[in-house]
CSV table of C-alpha atoms in Angstrom, one decimal:
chain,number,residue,atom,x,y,z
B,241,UNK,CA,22.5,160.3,148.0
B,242,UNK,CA,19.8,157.4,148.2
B,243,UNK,CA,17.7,156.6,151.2
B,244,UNK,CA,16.5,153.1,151.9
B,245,UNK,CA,14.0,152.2,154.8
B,246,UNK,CA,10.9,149.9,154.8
B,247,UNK,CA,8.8,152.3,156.1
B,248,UNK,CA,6.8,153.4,152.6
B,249,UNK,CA,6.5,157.3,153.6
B,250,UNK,CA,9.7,157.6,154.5
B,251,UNK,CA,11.4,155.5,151.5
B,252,UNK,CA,9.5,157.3,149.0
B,253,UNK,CA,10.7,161.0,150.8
B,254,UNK,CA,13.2,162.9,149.0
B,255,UNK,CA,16.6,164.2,150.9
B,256,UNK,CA,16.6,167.5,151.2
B,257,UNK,CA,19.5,167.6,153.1
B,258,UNK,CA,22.1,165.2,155.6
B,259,UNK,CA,24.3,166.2,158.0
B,260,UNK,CA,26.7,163.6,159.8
B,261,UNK,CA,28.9,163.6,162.3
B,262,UNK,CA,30.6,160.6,164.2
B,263,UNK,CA,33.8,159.4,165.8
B,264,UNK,CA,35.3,156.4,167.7
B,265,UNK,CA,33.6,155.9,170.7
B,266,UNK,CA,35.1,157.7,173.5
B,267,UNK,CA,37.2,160.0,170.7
B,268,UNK,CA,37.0,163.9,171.7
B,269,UNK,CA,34.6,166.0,169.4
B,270,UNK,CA,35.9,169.1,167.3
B,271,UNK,CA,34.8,172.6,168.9
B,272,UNK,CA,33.2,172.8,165.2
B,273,UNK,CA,30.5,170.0,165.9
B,274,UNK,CA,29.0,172.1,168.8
B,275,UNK,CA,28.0,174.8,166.6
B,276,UNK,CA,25.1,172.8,165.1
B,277,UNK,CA,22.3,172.9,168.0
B,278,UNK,CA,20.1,171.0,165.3
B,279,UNK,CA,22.0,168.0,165.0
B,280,UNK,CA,24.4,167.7,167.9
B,281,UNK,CA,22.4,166.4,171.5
B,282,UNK,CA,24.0,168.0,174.4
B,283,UNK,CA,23.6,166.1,178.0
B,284,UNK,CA,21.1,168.6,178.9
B,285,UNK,CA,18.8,167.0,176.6
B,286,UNK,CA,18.8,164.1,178.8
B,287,UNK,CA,17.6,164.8,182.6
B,288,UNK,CA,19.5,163.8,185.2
B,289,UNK,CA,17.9,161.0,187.5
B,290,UNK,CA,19.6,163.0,190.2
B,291,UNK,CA,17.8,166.2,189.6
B,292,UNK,CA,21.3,167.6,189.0
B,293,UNK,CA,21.4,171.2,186.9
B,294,UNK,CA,23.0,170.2,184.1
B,295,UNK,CA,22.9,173.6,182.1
B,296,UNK,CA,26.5,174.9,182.6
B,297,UNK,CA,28.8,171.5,181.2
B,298,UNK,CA,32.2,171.2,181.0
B,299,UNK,CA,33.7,170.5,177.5
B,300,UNK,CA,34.6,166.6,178.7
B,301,UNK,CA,31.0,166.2,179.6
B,302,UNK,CA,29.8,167.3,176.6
B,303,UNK,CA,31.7,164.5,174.9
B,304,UNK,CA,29.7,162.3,176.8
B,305,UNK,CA,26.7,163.6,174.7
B,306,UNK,CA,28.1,161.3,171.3
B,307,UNK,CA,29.7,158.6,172.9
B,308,UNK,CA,26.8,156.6,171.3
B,309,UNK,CA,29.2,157.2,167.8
B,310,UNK,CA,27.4,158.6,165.5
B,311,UNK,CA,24.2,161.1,164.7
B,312,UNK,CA,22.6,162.0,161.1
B,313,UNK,CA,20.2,165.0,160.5
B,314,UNK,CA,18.4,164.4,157.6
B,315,UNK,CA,15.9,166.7,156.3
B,316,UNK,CA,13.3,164.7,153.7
B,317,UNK,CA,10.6,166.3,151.2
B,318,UNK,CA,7.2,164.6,150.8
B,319,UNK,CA,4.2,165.5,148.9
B,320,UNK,CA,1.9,164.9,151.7
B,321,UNK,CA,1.5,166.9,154.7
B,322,UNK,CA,0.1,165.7,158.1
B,323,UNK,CA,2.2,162.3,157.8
B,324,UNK,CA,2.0,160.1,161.3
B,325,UNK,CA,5.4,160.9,161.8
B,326,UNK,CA,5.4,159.0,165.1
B,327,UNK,CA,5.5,155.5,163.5
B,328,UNK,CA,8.7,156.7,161.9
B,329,UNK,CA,10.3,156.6,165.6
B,330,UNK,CA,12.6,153.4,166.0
B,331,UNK,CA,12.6,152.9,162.3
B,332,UNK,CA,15.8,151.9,160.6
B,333,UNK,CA,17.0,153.3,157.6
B,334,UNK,CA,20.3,153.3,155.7
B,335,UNK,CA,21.8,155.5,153.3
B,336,UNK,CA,24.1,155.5,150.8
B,337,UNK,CA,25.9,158.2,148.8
B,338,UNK,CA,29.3,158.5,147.0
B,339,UNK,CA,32.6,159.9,147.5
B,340,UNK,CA,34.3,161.0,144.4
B,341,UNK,CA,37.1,159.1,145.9
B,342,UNK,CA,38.8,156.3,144.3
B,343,UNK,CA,40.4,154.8,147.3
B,344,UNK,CA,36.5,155.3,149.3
B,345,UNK,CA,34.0,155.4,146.3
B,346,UNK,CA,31.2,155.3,148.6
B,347,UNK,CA,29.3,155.1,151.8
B,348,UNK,CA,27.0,153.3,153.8
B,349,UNK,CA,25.8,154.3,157.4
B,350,UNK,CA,22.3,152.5,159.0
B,351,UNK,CA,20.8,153.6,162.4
B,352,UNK,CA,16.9,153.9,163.9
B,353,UNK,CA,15.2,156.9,163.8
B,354,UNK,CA,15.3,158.6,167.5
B,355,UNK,CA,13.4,161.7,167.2
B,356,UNK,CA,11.0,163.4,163.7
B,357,UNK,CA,9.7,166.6,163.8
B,358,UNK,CA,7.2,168.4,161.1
B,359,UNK,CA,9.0,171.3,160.1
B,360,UNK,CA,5.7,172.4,157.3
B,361,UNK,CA,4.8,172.6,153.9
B,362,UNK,CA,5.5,175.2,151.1
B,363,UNK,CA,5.1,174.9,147.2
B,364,UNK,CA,3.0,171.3,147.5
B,365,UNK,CA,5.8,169.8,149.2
B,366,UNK,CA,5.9,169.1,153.0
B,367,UNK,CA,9.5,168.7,155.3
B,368,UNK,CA,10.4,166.5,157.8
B,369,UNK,CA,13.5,166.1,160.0
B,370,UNK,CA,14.4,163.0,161.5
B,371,UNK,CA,17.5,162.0,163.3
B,372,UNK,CA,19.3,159.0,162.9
B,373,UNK,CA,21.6,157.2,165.1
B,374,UNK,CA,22.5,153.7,166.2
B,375,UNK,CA,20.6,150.9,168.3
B,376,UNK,CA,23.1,152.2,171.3
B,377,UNK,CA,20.8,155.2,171.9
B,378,UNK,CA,18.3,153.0,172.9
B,379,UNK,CA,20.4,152.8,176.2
B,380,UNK,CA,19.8,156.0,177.2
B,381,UNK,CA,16.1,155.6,177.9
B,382,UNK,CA,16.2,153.5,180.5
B,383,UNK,CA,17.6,153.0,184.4
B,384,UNK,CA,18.1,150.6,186.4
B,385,UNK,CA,19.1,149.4,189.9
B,386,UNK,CA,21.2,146.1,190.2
B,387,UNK,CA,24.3,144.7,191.2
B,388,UNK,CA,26.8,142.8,189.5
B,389,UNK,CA,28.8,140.2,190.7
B,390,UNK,CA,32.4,138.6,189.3
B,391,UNK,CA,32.1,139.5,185.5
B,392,UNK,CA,34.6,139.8,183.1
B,393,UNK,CA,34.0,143.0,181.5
B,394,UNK,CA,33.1,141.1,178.3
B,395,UNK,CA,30.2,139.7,180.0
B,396,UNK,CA,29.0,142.9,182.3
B,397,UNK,CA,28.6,144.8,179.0
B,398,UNK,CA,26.8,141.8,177.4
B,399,UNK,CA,24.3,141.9,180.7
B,400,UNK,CA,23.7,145.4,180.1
B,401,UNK,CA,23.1,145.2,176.0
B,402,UNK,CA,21.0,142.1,176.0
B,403,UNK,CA,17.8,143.3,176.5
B,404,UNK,CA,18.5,145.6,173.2
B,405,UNK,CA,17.8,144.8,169.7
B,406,UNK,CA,21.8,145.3,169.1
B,407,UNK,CA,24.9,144.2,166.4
B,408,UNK,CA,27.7,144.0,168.7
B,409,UNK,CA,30.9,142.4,168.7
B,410,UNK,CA,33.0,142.2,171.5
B,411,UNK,CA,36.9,141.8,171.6
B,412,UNK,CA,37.7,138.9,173.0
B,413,UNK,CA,40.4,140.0,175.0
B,414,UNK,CA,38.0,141.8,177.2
B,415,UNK,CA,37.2,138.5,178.5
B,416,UNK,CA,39.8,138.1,180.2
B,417,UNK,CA,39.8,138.1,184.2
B,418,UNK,CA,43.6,139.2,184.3
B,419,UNK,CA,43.1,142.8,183.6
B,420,UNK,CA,39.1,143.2,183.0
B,421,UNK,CA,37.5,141.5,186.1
B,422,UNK,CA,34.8,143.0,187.6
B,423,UNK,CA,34.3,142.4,191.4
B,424,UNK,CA,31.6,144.2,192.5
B,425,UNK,CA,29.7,146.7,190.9
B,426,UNK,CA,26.4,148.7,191.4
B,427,UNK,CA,24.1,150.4,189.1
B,428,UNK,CA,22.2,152.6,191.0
B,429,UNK,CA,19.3,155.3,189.1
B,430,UNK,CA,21.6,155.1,186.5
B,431,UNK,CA,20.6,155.4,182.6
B,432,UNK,CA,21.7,151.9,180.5
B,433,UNK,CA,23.9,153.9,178.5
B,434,UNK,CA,25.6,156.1,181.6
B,435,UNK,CA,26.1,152.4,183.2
B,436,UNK,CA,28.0,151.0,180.4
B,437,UNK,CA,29.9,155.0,179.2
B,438,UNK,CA,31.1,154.7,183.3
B,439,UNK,CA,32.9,151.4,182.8
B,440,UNK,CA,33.7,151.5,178.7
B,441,UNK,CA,35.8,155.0,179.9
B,442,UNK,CA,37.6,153.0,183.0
B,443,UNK,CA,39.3,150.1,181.2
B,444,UNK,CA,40.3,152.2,178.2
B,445,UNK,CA,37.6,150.5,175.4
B,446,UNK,CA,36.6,152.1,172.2
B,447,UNK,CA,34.6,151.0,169.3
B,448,UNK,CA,33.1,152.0,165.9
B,449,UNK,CA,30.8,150.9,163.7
B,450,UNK,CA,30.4,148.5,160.4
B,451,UNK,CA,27.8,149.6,158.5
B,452,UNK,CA,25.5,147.3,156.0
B,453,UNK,CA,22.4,148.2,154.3
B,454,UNK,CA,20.6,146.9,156.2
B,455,UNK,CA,22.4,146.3,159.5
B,456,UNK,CA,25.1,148.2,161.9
B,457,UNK,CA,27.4,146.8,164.0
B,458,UNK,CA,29.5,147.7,166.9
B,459,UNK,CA,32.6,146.8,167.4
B,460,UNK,CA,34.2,147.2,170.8
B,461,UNK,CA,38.3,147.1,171.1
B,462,UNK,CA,40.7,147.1,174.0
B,463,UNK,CA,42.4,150.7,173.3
B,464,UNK,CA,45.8,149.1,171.9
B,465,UNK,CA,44.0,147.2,169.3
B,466,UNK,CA,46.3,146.8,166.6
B,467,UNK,CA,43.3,147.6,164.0
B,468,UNK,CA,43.0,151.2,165.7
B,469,UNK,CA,46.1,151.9,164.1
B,470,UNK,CA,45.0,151.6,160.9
B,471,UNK,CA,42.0,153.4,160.9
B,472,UNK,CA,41.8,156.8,159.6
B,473,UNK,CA,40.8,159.6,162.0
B,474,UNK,CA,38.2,161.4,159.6
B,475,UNK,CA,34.9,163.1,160.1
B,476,UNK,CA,32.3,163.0,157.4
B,477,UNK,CA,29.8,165.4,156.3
B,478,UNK,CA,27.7,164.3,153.2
C-alpha cells in the first residue's frame, strides 16, 4: 500500500495499518461495521444543536452516521515523535494499493484528514492515527438558518455545497421541476450536512465516489439510475 499527500511528515510516514469502510450514499451499513468504535463515527459524536440526548440511537439513525460515504483509519509510523499533528487536519491524501484481482488490479481512494491523534512512541518509532474521509464531512461543522425559495433540487443542494471546497457532479435529471421542485424550505439550527442528508433521503438520491490521486468526486444519481445497476455492492477492507 502507498500513501501520497503533500504534507512532507505525513508522505514520508509509513502505514502501519488501513481500515476502510464505505458504501453508496444512503446504503444500510452491515451490523459488522459497528463493531470497530475506532473507525466508525456514531451520531453521538456529533452534538445535537437541539441539546437532544443522543446516546440510545436506533439502528436507522446510526446509518445516518456514514452517509458522508466513506471513512479510512490509517495508522502511520514516523521516526519523530512530538510531530504538529494539527497541520495534518484538512490535509488531503490518497492512497493506493492492489488487489490481486485481475478484473480490479488496484485501488485508489483520496479524502482530507478530519481528525489525528498521537497514539506514542516505542522502539525509535512514533504512531499516529488519522482519519480520512471526503470533502462532504466538511458539512457537518457548520449550521445555518435560511430559507429557500423555488429550487430545483439540483440547485438547493448546489446552494448548500458551494461554500465547500467540493468535486461534485450532479445528475441532471434532478434539475427537473416536474418531480424535484422545491417550494419552500427552511433550514433552521440545522448542521450543512443534516440539511442536505434531510432532503438527499426524501427524493430517493444516492451517490458514490470517483476517486483520482489526487482528487474525489461525488456523484449524485436519481435512485433508478441505470448506472446503479451495474455497480457492484462490495465493501472493502485493505
Amino acid at each position: 500500500m502507498q500513501l501520497s499527500s503533500a504534507h512532507p511528515d505525513i508522505a514520508t510516514s509509513l502505514i502501519q495499518q488501513a481500515d476502510l469502510v464505505e458504501s453508496l450514499l444512503g446504503m444500510p451499513l452491515p451490523d459488522s461495521v459497528w463493531s470497530k468504535p475506532a473507525l466508525m463515527p456514531t451520531p453521538d459524536a456529533y452534538p445535537s444543536p437541539y441539546h437532544h440526548d443522543q446516546r440510545a440511537q436506533s439502528y436507522q439513525e446510526r446509518q445516518l452516521a456514514l452517509y458522508c460515504g466513506y471513512r479510512i483509519s490509517i495508522t502511520l509510523l514516523h521516526p519523530r515523535a512530538g510531530l504538529d499533528i494539527k497541520q495534518w487536519l484538512g490535509q488531503s491524501l490518497s492512497i493506493h494499493w492492489h488487489t490481486g484481482d485481475t478484473l480490479l488490479p488496484s485501488q485508489t481512494r483520496h479524502g482530507i484528514i478530519t481528525e489525528v491523534v498521537a497514539l506514542g512512541s516505542n522502539s525509535g518509532m512514533a504512531a499516529y492515527r488519522i482519519i480520512c474521509e471526503p470533502s462532504l464531512s466538511q458539512l457537518r461543522l457548520a449550521s445555518h438558518n435560511r430559507r429557500h425559495h423555488h429550487l430545483s433540487l439540483s440547485e438547493l443542494i448546489t446552494q448548500i455545497i458551494s461554500p465547500y471546497d467540493m468535486n461534485v457532479e450532479i445528475d441532471e435529471r434532478l434539475s427537473d421541476d416536474s418531480n424535484y421542485h422545491i417550494q419552500h424550505s427552511v433550514q433552521y439550527n440545522q448542521t450543512d450536512l443534516a440539511y442536505l442528508t434531510q432532503y438527499l433521503a426524501l427524493y430517493g438520491v444516492t451517490g458514490y465516489y470517483r476517486h483520482e490521486s489526487d482528487k474525489h468526486t461525488l456523484v449524485l444519481l436519481a435512485s433508478d439510475g441505470e448506472i446503479l445497476r451495474l455497480m457492484p455492492m462490495t465493501f472493502k477492507a485493505p
